[in-house]
CSV table of C-alpha atoms and ligand atoms in Angstrom, one decimal:
chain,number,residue,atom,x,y,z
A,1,UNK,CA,40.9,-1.9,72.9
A,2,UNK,CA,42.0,0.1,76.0
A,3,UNK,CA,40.1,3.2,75.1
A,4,UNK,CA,36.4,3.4,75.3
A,5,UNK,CA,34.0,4.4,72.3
A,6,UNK,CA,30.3,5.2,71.8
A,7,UNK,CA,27.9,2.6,70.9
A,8,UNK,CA,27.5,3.9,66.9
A,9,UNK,CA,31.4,3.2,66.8
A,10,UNK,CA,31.3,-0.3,68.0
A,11,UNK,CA,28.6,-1.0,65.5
A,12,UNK,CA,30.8,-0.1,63.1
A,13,UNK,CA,32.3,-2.3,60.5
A,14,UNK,CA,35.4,-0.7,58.4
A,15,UNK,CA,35.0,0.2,54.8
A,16,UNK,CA,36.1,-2.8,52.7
A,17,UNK,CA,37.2,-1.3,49.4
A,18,UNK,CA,37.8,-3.1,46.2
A,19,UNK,CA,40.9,-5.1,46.3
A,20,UNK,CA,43.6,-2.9,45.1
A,21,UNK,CA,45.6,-4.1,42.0
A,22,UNK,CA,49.0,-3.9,43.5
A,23,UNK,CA,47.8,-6.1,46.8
A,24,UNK,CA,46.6,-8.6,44.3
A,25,UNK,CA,49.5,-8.7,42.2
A,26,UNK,CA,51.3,-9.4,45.8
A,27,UNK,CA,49.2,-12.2,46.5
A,28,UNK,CA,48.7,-14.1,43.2
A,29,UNK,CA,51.8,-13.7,41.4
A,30,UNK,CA,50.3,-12.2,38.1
A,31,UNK,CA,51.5,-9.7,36.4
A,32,UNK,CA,48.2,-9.8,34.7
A,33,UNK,CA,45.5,-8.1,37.0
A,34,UNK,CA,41.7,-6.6,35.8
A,35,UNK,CA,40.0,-4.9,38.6
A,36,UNK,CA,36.0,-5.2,38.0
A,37,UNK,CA,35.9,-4.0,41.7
A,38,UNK,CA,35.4,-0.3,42.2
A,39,UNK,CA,33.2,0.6,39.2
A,40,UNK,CA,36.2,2.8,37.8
A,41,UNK,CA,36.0,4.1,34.1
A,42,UNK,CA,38.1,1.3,32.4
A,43,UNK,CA,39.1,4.0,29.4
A,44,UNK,CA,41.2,5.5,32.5
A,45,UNK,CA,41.6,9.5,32.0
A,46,UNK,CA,40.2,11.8,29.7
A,47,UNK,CA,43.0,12.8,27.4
A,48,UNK,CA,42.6,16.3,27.8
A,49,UNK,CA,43.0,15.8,31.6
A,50,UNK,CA,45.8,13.8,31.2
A,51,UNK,CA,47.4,16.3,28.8
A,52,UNK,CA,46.7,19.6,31.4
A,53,UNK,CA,48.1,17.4,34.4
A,54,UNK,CA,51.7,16.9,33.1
A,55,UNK,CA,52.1,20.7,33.3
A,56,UNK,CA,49.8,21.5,36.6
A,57,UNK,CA,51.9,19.9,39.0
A,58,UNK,CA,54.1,23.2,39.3
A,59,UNK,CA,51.5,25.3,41.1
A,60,UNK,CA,51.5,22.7,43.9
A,61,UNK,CA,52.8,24.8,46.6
A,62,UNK,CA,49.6,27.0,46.6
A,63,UNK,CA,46.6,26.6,48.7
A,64,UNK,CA,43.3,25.4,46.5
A,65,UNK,CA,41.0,28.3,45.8
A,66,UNK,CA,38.6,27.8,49.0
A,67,UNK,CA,35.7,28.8,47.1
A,68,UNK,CA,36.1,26.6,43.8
A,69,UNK,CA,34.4,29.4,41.7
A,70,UNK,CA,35.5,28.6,38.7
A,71,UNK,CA,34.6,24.6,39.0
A,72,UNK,CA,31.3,25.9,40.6
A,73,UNK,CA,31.2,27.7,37.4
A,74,UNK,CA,32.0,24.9,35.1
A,75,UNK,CA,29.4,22.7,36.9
A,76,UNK,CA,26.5,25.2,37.1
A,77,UNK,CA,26.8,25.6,33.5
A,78,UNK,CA,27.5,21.6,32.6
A,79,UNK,CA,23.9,21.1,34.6
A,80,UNK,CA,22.4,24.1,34.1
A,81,UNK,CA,22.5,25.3,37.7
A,82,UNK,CA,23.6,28.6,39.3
A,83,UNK,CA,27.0,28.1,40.8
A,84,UNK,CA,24.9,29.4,44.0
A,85,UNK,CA,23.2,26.4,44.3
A,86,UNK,CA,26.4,24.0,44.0
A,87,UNK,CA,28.5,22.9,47.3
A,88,UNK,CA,31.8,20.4,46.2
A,89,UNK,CA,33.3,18.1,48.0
A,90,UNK,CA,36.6,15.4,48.5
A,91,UNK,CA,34.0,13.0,46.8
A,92,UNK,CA,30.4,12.8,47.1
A,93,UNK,CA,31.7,10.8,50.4
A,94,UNK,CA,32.6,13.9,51.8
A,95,UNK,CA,29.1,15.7,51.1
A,96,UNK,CA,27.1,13.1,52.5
A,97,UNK,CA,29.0,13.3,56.0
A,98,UNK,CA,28.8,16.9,55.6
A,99,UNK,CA,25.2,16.3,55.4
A,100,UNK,CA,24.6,14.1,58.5
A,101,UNK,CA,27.0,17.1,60.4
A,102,UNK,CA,25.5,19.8,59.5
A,103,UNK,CA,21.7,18.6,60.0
A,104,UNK,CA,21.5,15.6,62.4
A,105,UNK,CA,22.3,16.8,66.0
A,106,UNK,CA,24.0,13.4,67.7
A,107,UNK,CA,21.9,15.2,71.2
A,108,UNK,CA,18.9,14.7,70.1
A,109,UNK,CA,17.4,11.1,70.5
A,110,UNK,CA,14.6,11.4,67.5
A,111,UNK,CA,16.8,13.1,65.0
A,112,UNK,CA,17.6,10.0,62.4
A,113,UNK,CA,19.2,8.8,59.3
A,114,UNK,CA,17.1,6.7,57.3
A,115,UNK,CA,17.4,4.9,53.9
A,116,UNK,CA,16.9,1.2,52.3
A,117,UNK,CA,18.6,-1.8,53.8
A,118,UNK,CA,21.0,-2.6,51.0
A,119,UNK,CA,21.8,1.0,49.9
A,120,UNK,CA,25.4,2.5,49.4
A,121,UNK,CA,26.9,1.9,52.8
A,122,UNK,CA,28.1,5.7,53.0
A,123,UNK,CA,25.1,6.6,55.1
A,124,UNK,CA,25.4,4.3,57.2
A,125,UNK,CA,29.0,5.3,57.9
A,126,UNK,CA,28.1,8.5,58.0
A,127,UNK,CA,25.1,8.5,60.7
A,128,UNK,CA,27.1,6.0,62.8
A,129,UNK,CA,30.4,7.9,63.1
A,130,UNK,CA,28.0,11.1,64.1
A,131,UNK,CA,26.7,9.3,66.2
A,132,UNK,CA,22.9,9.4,64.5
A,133,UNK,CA,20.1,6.6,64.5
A,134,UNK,CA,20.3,4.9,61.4
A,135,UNK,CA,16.9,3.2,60.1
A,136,UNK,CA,16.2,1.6,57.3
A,137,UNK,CA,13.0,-0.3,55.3
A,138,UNK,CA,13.8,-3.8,53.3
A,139,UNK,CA,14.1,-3.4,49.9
A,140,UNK,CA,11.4,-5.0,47.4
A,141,UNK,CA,11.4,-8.5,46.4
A,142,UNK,CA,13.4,-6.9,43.3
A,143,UNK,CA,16.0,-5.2,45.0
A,144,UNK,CA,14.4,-1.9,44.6
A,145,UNK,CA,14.4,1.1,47.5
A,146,UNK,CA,10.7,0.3,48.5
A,147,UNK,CA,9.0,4.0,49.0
A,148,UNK,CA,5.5,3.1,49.7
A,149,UNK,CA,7.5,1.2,53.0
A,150,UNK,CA,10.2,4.1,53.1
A,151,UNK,CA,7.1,7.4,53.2
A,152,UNK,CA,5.5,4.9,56.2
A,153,UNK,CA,8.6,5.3,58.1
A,154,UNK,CA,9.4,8.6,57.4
A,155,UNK,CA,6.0,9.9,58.3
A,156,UNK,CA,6.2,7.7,61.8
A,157,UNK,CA,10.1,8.5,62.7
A,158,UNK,CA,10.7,12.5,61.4
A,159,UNK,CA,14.1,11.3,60.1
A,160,UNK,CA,16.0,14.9,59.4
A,161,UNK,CA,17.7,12.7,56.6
A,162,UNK,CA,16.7,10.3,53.4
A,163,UNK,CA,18.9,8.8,51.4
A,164,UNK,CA,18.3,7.3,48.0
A,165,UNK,CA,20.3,6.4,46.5
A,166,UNK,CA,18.9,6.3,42.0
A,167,UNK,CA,20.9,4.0,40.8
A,168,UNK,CA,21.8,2.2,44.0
A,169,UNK,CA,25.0,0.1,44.3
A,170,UNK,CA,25.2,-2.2,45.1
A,171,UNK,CA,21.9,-3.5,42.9
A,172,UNK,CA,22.1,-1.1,40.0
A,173,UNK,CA,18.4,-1.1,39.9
A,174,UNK,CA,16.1,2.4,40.5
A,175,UNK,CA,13.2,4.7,41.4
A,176,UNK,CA,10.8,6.4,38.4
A,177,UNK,CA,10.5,9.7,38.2
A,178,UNK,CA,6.6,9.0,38.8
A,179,UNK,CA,7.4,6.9,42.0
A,180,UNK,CA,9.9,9.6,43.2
A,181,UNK,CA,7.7,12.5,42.4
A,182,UNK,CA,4.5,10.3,44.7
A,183,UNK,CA,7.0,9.7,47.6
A,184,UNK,CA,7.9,13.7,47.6
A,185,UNK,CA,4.3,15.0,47.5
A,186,UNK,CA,3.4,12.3,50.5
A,187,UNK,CA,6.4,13.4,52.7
A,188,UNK,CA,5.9,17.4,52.0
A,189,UNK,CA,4.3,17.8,55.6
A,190,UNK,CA,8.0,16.9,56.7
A,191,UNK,CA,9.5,20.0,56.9
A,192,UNK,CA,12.8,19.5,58.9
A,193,UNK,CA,13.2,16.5,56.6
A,194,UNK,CA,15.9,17.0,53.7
A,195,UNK,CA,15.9,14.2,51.1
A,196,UNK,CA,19.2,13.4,49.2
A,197,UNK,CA,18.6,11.8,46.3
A,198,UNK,CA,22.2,10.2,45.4
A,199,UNK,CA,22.4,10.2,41.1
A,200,UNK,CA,26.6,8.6,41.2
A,201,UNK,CA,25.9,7.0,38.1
A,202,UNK,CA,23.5,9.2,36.3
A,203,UNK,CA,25.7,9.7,33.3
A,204,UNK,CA,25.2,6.0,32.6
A,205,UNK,CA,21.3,5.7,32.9
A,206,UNK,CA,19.4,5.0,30.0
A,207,UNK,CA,15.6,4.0,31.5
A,208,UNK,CA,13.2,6.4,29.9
A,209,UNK,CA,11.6,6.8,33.1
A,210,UNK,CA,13.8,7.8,35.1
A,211,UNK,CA,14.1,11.2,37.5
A,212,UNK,CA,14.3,14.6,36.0
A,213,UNK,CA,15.9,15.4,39.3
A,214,UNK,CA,16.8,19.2,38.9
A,215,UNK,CA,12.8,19.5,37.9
A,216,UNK,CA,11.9,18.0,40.6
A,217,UNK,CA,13.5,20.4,42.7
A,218,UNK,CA,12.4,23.3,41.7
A,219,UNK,CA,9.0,22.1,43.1
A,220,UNK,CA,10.6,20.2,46.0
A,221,UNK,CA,13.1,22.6,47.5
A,222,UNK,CA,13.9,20.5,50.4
A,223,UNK,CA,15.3,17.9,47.8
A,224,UNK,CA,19.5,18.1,47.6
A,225,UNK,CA,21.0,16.2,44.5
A,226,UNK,CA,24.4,14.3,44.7
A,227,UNK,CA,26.7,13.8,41.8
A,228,UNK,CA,30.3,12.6,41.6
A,229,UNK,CA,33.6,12.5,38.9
A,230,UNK,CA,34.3,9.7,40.5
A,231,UNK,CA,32.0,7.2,37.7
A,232,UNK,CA,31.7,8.3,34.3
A,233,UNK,CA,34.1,11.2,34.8
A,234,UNK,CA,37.2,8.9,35.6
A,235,UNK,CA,38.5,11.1,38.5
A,236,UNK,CA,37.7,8.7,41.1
A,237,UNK,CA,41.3,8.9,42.3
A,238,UNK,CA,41.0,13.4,42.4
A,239,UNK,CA,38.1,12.8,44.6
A,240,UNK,CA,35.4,15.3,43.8
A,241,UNK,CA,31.4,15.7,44.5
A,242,UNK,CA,29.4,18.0,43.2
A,243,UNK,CA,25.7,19.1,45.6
A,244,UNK,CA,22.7,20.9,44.4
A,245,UNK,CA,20.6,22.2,46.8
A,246,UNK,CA,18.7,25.5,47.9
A,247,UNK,CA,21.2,28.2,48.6
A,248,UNK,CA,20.5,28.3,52.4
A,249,UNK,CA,21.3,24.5,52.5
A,250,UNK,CA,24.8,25.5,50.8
A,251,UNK,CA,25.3,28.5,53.5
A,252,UNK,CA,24.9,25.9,56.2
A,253,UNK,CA,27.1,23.4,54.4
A,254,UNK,CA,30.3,26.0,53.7
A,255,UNK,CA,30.2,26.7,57.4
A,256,UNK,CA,30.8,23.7,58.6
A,257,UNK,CA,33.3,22.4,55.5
A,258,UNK,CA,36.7,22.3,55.8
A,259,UNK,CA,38.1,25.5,54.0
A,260,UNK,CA,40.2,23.9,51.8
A,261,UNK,CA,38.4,20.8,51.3
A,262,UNK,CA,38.8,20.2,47.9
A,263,UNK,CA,42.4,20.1,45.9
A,264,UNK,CA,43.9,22.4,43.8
A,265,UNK,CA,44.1,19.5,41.0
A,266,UNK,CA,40.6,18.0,41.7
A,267,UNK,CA,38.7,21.0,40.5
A,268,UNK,CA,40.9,21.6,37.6
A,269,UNK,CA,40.9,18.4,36.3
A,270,UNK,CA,37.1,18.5,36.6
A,271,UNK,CA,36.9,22.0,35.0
A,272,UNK,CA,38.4,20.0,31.7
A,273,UNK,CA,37.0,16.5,32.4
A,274,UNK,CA,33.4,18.4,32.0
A,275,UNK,CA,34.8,20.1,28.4
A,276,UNK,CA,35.5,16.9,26.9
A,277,UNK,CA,32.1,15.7,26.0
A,278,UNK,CA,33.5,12.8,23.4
A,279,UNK,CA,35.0,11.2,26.7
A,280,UNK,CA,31.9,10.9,28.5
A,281,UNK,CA,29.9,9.5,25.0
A,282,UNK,CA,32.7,7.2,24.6
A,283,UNK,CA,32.6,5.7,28.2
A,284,UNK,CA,28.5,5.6,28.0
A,285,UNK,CA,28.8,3.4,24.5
A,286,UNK,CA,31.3,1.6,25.9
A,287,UNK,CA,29.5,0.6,29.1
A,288,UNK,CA,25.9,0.2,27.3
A,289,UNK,CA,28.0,-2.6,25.0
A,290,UNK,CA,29.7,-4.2,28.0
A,291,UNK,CA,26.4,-4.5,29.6
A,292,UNK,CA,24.9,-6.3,26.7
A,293,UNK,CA,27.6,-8.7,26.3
A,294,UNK,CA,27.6,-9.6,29.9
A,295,UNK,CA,23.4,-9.7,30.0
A,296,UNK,CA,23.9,-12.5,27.1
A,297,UNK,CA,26.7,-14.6,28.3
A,298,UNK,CA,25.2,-14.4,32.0
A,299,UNK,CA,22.2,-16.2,30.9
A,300,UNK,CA,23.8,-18.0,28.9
A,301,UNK,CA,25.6,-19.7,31.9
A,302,UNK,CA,22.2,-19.2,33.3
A,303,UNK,CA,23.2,-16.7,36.4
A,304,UNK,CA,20.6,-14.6,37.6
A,305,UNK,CA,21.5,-11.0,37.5
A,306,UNK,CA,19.7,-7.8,38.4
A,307,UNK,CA,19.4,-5.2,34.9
A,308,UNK,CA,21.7,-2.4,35.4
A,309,UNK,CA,21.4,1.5,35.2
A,310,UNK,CA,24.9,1.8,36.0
A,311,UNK,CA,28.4,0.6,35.4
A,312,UNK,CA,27.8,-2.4,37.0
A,313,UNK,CA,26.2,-5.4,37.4
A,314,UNK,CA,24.8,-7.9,40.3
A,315,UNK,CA,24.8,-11.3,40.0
A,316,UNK,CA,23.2,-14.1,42.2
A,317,UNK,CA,24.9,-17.3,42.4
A,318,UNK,CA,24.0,-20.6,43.4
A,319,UNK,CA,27.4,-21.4,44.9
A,320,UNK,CA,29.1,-20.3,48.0
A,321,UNK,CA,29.5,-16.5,47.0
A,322,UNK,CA,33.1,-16.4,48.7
A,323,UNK,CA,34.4,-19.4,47.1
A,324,UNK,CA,33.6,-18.0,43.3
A,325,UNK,CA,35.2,-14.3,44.6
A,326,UNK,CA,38.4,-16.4,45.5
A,327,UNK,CA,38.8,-18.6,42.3
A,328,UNK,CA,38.0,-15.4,40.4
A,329,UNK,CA,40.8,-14.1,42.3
A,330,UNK,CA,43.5,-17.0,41.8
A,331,UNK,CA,42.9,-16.0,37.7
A,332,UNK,CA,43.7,-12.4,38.2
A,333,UNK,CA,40.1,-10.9,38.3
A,334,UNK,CA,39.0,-9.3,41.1
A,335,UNK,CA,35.2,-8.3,41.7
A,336,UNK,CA,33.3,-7.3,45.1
A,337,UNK,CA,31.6,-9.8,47.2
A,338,UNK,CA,28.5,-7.7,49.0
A,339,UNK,CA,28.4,-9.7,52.0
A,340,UNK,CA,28.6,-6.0,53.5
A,341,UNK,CA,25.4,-5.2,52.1
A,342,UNK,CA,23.3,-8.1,53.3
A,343,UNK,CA,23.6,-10.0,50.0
A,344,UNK,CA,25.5,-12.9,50.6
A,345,UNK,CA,24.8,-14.6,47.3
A,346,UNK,CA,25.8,-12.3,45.4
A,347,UNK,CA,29.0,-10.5,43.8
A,348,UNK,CA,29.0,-7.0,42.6
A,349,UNK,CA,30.9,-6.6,38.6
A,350,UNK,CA,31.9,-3.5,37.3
A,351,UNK,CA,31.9,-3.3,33.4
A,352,UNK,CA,35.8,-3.8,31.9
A,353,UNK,CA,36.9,-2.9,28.5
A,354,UNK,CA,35.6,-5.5,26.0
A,355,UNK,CA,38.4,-8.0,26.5
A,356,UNK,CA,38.5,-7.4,30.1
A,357,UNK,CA,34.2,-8.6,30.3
A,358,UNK,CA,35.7,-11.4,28.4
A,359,UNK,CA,38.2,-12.3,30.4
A,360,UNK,CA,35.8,-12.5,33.6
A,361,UNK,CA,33.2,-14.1,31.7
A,362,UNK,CA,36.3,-16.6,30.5
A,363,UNK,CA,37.2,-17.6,34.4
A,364,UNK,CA,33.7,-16.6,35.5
A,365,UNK,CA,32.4,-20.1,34.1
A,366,UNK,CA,35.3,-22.0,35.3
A,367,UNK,CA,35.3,-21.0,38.8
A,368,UNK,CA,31.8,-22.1,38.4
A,369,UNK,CA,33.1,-25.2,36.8
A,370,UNK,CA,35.6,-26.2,39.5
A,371,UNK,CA,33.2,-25.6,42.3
A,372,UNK,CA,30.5,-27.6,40.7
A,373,UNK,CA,33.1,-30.3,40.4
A,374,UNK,CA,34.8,-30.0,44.0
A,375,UNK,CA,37.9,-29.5,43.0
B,1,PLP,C1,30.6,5.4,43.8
B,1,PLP,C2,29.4,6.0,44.5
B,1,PLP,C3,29.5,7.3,45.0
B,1,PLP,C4,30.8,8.1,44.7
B,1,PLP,O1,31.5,8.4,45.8
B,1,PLP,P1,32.7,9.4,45.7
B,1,PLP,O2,33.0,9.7,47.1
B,1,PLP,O3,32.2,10.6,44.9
B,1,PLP,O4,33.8,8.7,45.0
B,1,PLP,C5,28.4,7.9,45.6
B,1,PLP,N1,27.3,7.2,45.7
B,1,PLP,C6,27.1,6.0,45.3
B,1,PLP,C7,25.8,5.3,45.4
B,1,PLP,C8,28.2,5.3,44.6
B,1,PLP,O5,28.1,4.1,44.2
């Protein structure tokens, strides 16, 4: 290009979403399309939201209240949390860059991001496009953030940020409460260190073990919690994040936010997508069974896959990765290859509806099939 940028930038590889459903359609022919791609709710919208949005359009025309108080409302009393403590944002997206603005300063050489190679690529967006070191620590032999590697690097490099992400994506695997608990104590001498523990899919965990984050933080002020609408909530579309932190951590964050950074229908919709508790329960059982059924036909067609806490699952394959993503795709399913994330033999499947797991685990086997045979 003509126009010069900073280093960060160059380094920068574009966000590769999910295939949308329309493109494919385009592409393939089908009129029959699943998306396993984005780790959407595949029961779509709560009914109750659906209901309040045919008659919320009209209101439209007026700015968003700047200060969400009554969704801060409905969130501090879903989680149990003074609205005080709550920052929201267009998607958790949105918080996290917030984050890295607010408390990264791109003039400072030492001031760095750090997290696991293979995490949520956000934060690595993030630092880059502010123009903030990014470091990260391999993951463990089983594709876990690897604390005991992560505390070494924190204690050597004064990053002012850690991200972990519990669950990550794309691995679906996660930290203990114990093991989270160990790494806080051993990086309290860090004071200008603020770790973000990312919980996108928390609604779906079921390990007994795992984080009692807001517990944590009473002890650990410096912690800040991350939480979205966009997974369990179905709202991925409204875009809205929800952060938990220390109320000067908020002060800093609604200084720096866009006033009106969050839409009028985003925060209603969440105000009524946290009321309707039988959605949520639903989409858990529904996801718990999909996982099951795809754990059992996965080994029976003996592909490796890494036990999920979320609405997803990764699978290792011994084929060419790209090859099984297109054949998928020529049947009407489309999934996520992570070759973005480092994991080149591997493909990223977010939990359908019951006939939809089907369905992938139908062409699944005879993509695998047809590659084995050449064809
Ligand atoms: C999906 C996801 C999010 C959610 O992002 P939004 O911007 O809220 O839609 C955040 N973190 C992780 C790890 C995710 O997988």
């Amino acid at each position: 290009m003509f126009i010069s940028v900073s280093k960060e930038l160059q380094d920068l590889v574009p966000y590769k979403a999910g295939k949308p459903i329309k493109e494919a359609k385009r592409e393939t022919g089908f009129e029959k399309i699943i998306k396993l791609a984005s780790n959407e709710n595949p029961l779509g919208l709560s009914k109750k939201v659906e209901q309040f949005l045919q008659q919320a359009l009209s209101n439209g025309f007026r700015y968003p209240d700047p200060s969400a108080y009554d969704l801060r409302q409905a969130l501090g009393k879903y989680y149990s949390i003074s609205p005080e403590n709550i920052a929201v944002g267009n998607g958790s997206n949105e918080l996290i860059d917030l984050l890295v603005r607010v408390f990264c300063d791109p003039r400072e050489p030492y001031q760095a991001v750090l997290t696991s190679e293979s995490a949520f690529v956000a934060y690595e967006v993030c630092a880059k496009a502010n123009r903030i070191k990014f470091i990260q620590t391999p993951m463990t032999a089983d594709y876990k953030f690897d604390l005991k590697e992560m505390k070494k690097m924190a204690l050597e490099q004064k990053p002012r940020l850690i991200f972990i992400a519990n669950p990550n994506n794309p691995t679906g695997t996660y930290v203990s409460h114990n093991e989270l608990e160990e790494f806080l104590r051993e990086t309290e001498s860090l004071k200008d260190t603020l770790i973000v523990l990312d919980e996108a899919y928390y609604e779906y965990v079921q390990a007994a073990d795992y984080p009692k984050s807001f517990e944590l933080q009473k002890e650990f002020p410096r912690l800040v919690i991350l939480r979205t609408m966009s997974k369990a909530f179905s709202l991925a579309g409204f875009r809205l994040g929800a952060l938990f932190a220390d109320i000067s951590i908020i002060e800093w964050i609604n200084k720096v936010r866009l006033p009106f950074n969050v839409n009028s229908l985003a925060q209603q919709a969440t105000v009524i997508a946290l009321s309707d508790k039988d959605h949520i329960e639903r989409s858990v059982r529904l996801n718990n069974e999909g996982l099951n059924y795809l754990y059992t036909e996965l080994k029976r067609l003996k592909i490796k896959y890494w036990p999920s806490q979320t609405n997803f699952i990764l699978l290792e394959l011994p084929q060419v990765t790209q090859k099984v993503y297109e054949r998928l795709l020529q049947q009407g399913v489309i999934v996520r290859p992570v070759l973005n994330y480092n994991l080149p033999h591997c493909l990223r499947v977010s939990v359908g509806l019951p006939e939809e797991n089907q369905f992938f685990i139908k062409c699944l086997e005879k993509s695998i099939i047809w590659e084995m045979q050449g064809e």
